[in-house]
Coordinates of C-alpha atoms (C1' of nucleotides) in Angstrom, one line a residue:
Chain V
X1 CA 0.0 0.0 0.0
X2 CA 1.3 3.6 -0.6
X3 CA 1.1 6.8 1.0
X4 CA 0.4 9.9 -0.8
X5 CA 3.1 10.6 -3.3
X6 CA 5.8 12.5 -2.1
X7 CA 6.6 16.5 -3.1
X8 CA 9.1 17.6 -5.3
X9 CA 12.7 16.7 -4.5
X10 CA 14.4 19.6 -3.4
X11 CA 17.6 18.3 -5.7
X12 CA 18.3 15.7 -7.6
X13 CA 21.7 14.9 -5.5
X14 CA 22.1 11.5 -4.3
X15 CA 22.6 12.8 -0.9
X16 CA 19.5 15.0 -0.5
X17 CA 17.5 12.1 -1.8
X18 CA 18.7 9.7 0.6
X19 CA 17.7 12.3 3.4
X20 CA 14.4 13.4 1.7
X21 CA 13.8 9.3 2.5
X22 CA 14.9 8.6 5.8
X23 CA 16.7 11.5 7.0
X24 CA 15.0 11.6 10.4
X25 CA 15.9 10.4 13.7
X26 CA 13.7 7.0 13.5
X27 CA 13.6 5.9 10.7
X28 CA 16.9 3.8 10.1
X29 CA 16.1 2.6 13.5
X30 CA 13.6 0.7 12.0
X31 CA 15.8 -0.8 9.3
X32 CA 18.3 -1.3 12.0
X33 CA 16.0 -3.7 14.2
X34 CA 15.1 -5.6 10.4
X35 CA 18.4 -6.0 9.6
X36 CA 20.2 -6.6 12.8
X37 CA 17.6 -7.1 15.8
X38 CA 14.9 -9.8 14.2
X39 CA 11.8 -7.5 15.4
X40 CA 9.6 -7.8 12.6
X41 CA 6.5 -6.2 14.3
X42 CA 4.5 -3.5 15.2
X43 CA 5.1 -4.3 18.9
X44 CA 8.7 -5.6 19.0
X45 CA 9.8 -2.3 17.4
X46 CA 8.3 -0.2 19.8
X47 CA 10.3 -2.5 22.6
X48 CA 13.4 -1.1 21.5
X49 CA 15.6 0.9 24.2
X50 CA 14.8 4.2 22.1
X51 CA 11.1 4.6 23.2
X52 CA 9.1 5.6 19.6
X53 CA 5.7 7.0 20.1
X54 CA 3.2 5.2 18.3
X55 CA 2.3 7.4 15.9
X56 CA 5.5 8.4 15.2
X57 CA 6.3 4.8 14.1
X58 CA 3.2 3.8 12.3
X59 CA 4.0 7.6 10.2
X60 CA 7.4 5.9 9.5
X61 CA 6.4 2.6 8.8
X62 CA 4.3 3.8 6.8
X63 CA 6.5 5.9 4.7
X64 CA 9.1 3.3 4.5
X65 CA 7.0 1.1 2.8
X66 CA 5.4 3.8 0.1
X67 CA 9.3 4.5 -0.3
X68 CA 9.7 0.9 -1.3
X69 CA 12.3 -0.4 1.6
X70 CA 10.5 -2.2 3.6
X71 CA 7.2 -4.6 2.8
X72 CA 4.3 -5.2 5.0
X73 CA 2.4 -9.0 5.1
X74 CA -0.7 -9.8 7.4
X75 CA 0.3 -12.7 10.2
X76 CA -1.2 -15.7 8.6
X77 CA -1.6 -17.1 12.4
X78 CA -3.1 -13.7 13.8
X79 CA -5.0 -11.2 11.4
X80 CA -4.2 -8.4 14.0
X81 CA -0.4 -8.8 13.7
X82 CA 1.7 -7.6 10.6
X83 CA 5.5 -8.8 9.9
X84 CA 7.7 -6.4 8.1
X85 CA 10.6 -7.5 5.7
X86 CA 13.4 -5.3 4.2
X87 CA 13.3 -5.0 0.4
X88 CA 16.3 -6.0 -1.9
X89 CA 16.0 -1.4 -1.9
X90 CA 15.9 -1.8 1.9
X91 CA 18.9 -4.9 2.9
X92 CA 20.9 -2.7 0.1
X93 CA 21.0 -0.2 3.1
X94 CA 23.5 -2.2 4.9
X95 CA 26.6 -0.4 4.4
X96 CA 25.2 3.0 5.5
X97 CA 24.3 1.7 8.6
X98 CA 27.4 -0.4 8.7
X99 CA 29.2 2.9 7.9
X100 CA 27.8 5.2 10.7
X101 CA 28.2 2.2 13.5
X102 CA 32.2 2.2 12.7
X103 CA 31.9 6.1 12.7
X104 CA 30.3 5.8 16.2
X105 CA 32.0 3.6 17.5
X106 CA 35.3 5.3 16.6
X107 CA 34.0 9.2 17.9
X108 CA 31.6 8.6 20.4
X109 CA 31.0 6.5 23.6
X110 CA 28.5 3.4 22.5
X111 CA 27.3 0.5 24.0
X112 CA 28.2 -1.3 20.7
X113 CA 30.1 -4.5 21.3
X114 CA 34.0 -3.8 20.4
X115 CA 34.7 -7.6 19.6
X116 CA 31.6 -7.0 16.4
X117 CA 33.0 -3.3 15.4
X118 CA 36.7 -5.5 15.5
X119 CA 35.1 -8.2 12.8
X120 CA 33.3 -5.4 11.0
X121 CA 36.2 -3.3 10.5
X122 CA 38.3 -5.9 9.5
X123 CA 36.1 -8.1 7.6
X124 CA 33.1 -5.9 6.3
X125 CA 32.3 -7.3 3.2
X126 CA 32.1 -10.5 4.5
X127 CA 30.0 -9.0 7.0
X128 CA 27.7 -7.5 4.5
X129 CA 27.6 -10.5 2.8
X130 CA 26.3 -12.0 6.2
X131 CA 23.9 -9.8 7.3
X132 CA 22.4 -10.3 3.4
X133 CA 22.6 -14.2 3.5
X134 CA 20.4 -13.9 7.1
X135 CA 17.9 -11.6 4.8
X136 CA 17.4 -13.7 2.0
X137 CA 16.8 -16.8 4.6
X138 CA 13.8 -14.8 6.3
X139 CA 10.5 -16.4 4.4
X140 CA 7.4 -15.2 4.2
X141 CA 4.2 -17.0 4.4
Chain L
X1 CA 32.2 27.7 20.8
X2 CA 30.0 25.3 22.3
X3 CA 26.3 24.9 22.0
X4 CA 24.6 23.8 25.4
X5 CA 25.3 20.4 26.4
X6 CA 23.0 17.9 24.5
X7 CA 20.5 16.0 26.5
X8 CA 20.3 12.8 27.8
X9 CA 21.1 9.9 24.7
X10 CA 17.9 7.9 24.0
X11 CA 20.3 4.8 23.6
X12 CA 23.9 3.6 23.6
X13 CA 23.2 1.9 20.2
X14 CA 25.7 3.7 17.6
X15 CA 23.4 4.3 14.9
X16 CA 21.1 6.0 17.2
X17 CA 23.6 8.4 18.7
X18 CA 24.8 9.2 15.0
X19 CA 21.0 9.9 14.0
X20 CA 20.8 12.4 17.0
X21 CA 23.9 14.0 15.8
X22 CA 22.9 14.3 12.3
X23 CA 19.5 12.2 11.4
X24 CA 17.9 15.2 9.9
X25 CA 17.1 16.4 6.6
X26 CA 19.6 19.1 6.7
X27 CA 23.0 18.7 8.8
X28 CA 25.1 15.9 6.2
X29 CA 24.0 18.6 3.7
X30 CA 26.3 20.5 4.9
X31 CA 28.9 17.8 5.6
X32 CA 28.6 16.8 2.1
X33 CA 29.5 20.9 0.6
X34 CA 32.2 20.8 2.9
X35 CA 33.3 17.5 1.7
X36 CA 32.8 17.5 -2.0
X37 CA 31.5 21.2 -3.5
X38 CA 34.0 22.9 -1.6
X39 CA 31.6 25.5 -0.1
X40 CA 33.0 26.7 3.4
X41 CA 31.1 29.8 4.2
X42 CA 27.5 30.7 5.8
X43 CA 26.8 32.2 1.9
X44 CA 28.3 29.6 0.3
X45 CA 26.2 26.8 2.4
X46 CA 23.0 29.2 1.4
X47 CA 23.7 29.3 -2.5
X48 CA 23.0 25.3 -3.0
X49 CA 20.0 24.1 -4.5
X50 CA 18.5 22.6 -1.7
X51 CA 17.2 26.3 -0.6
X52 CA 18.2 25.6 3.2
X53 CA 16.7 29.0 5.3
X54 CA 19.1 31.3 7.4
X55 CA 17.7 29.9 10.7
X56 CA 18.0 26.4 10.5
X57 CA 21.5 26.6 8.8
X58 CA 22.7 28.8 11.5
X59 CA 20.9 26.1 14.0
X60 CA 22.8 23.7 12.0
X61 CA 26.0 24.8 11.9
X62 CA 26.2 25.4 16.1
X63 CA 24.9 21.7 16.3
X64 CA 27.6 20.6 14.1
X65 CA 30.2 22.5 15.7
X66 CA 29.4 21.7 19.3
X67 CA 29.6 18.0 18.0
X68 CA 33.0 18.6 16.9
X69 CA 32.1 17.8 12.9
X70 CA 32.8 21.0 11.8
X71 CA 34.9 23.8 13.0
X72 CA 34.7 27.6 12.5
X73 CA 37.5 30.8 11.9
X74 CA 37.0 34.2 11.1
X75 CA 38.2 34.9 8.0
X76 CA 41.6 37.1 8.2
X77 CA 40.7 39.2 5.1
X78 CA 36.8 39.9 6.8
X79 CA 36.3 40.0 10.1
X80 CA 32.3 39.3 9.0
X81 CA 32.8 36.3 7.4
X82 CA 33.4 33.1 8.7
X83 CA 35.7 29.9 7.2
X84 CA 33.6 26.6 8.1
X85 CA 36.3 23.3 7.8
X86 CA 35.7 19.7 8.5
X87 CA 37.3 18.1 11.7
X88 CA 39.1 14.7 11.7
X89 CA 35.5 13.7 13.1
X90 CA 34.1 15.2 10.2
X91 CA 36.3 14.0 7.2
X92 CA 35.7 10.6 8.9
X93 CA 32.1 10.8 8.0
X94 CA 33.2 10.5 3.9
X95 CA 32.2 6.4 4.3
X96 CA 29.0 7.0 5.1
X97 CA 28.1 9.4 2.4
X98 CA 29.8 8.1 -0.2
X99 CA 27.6 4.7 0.9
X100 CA 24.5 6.9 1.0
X101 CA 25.4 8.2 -2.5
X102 CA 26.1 4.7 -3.9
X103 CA 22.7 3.9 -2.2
X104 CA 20.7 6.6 -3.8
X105 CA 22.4 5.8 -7.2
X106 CA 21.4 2.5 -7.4
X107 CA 18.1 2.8 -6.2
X108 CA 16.6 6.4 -7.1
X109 CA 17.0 9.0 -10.1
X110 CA 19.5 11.0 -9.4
X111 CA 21.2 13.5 -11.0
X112 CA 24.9 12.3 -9.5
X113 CA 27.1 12.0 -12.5
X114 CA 26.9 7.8 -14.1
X115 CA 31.2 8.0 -13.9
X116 CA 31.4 9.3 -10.8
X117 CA 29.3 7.1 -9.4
X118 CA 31.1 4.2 -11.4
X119 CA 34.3 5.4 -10.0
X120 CA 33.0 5.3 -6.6
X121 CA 31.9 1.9 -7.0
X122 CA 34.8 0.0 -8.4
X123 CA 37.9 2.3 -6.8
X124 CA 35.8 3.2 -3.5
X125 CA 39.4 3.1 -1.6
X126 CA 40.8 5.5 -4.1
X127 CA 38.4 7.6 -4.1
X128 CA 37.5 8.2 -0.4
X129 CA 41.8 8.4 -0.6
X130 CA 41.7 11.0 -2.2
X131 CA 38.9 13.4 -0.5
X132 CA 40.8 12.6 2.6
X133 CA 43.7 13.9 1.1
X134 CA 41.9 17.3 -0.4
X135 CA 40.8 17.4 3.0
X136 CA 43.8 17.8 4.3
X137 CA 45.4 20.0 1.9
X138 CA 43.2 22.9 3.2
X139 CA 44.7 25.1 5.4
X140 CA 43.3 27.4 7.5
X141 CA 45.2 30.7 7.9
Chain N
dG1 C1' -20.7 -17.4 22.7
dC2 C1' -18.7 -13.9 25.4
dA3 C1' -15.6 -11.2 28.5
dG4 C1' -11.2 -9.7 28.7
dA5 C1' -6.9 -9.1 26.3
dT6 C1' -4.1 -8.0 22.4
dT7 C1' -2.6 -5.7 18.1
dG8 C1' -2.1 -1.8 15.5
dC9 C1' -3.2 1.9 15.2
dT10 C1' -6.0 7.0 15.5
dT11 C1' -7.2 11.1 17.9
dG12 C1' -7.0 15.4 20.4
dC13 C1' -4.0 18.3 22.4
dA14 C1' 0.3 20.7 23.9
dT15 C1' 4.9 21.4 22.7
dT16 C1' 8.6 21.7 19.6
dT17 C1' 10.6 22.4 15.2
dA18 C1' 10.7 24.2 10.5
dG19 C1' 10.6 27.9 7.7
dC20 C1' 9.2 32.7 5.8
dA21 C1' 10.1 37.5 5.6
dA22 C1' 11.9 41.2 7.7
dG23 C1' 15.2 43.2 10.6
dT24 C1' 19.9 44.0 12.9
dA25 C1' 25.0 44.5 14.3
dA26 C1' 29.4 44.4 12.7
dT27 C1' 32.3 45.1 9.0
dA28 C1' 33.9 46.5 4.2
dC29 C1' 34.3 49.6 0.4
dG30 C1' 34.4 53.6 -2.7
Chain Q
dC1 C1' 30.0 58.6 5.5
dG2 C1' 26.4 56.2 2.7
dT3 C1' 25.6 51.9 0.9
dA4 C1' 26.4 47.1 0.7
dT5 C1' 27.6 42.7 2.6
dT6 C1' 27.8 38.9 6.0
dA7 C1' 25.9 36.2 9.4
dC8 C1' 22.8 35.9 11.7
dT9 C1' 18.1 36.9 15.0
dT10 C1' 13.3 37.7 15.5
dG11 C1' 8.3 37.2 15.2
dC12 C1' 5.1 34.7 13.4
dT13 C1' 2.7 30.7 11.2
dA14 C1' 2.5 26.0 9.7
dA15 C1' 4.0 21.5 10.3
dA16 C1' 5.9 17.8 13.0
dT17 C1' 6.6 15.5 17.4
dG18 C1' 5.0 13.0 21.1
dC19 C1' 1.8 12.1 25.2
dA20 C1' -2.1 9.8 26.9
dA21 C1' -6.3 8.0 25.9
dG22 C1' -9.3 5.6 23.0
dC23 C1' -10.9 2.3 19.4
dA24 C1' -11.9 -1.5 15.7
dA25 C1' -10.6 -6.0 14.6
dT26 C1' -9.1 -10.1 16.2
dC27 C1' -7.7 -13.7 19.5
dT28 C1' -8.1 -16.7 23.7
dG29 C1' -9.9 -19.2 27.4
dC30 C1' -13.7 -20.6 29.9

DNA sequence: GCAGATTGCTTGCATTTAGCAAGTAATACG
DNA sequence: CGTATTACTTGCTAAATGCAAGCAATCTGC
């Protein structure tokens, strides 16, 4: 389902377009829990440390999906309940959030784990390659 | 200078203290006319295409600042005018937009340049090399 | 079959942010 | 010294954010 079709870019650089898409404080944190967290939900994305408001993330959700990144299916064993998948647009995300965690991790104090920043710095392709293996495994009903 | 003292971090998690740092539409605009369109005043930052307003790059360049991405110097030959450079902090950032630009090439219409883009892609080393090293040519007086 | 719970929102409202247009202090120039 | 420039600030309006409460559809257990 799409949203309302989006204004008129403000430029056609690359940059600008990415941030036109997601350049907000929530919404890579939604990629981040598909790609690295297995929440798939409604519910287990609001249980992240970060505290979304609902309508906050249902606006992004919703967004995300008219912008093609992520994909939305009904629960076949609960009607109520939707499970959300990255797109192959969406998993492509993987090195800009692979990116800014080495960025963070090298100028700021995180909670990330140093022994994964050690195997991402050192091996990041292969762990792209991982983190894309682990999306292509999810199936949908 | 310093802007007041941000408030308390949502999370630990390192994309989510890099989107309270930058994850708006605006602040990796900057970043990225510093980085590649060598632009480095307040004038400068106002003349690209985006159409940013005085306010919010003024708001955008303290928040930057106080983050230690960007630093500021009056300009020697005009006392009104001030010379914006990226930090070590900032330059460091170049992985993560050249991803996003990769990103948006791939999977929007964009009006980056086809062999810039394929030069980015196959020497991605090289290239982020190189704007490393431009970086550090600049001087400051 | 129904009461209570769950899921994914929506709603109303207060607060904050974005952005427009005009204005200002400091500085430069002829 | 008058005019222009630079980097903002200000006042205002519109839009976005986020809180708390509420709701429709669905599920579950008795």
């Amino acid at each position: 389902m799409r949203g309302k079709a989006p204004p008129k870019q403000r430029s056609g650089c690359p940059i600008s377009i990415a941030l036109e898409i997601f350049g907000d404080s929530w919404s890579l944190l939604v990629v981040r829990d598909l790609m690295f967290k297995q929440r798939r939900t409604f519910n287990e994305f609001l249980s992240a440390e970060e505290n979304i408001a609902t309508n906050i993330l249902s606006e992004r959700l919703a967004r995300l999906e008219s912008n093609e990144i992520i994909e939305k299916h009904q629960d076949p064993n609960d009607a109520r309940r939707y499970i959300y998948r990255l797109t192959e647009k969406g998993i492509a995300l993987a090195p800009v959030l692979v990116e800014m965690i080495l960025w963070s991790a090298q100028h700021e104090t995180t909670a990330a784990a140093p022994d994964v920043v050690a195997e991402m710095t050192a091996h990041k392709g292969r762990f792209l390659l991982r983190v894309r293996q682990e999306w292509a495994r999810i199936k949908l009903p």
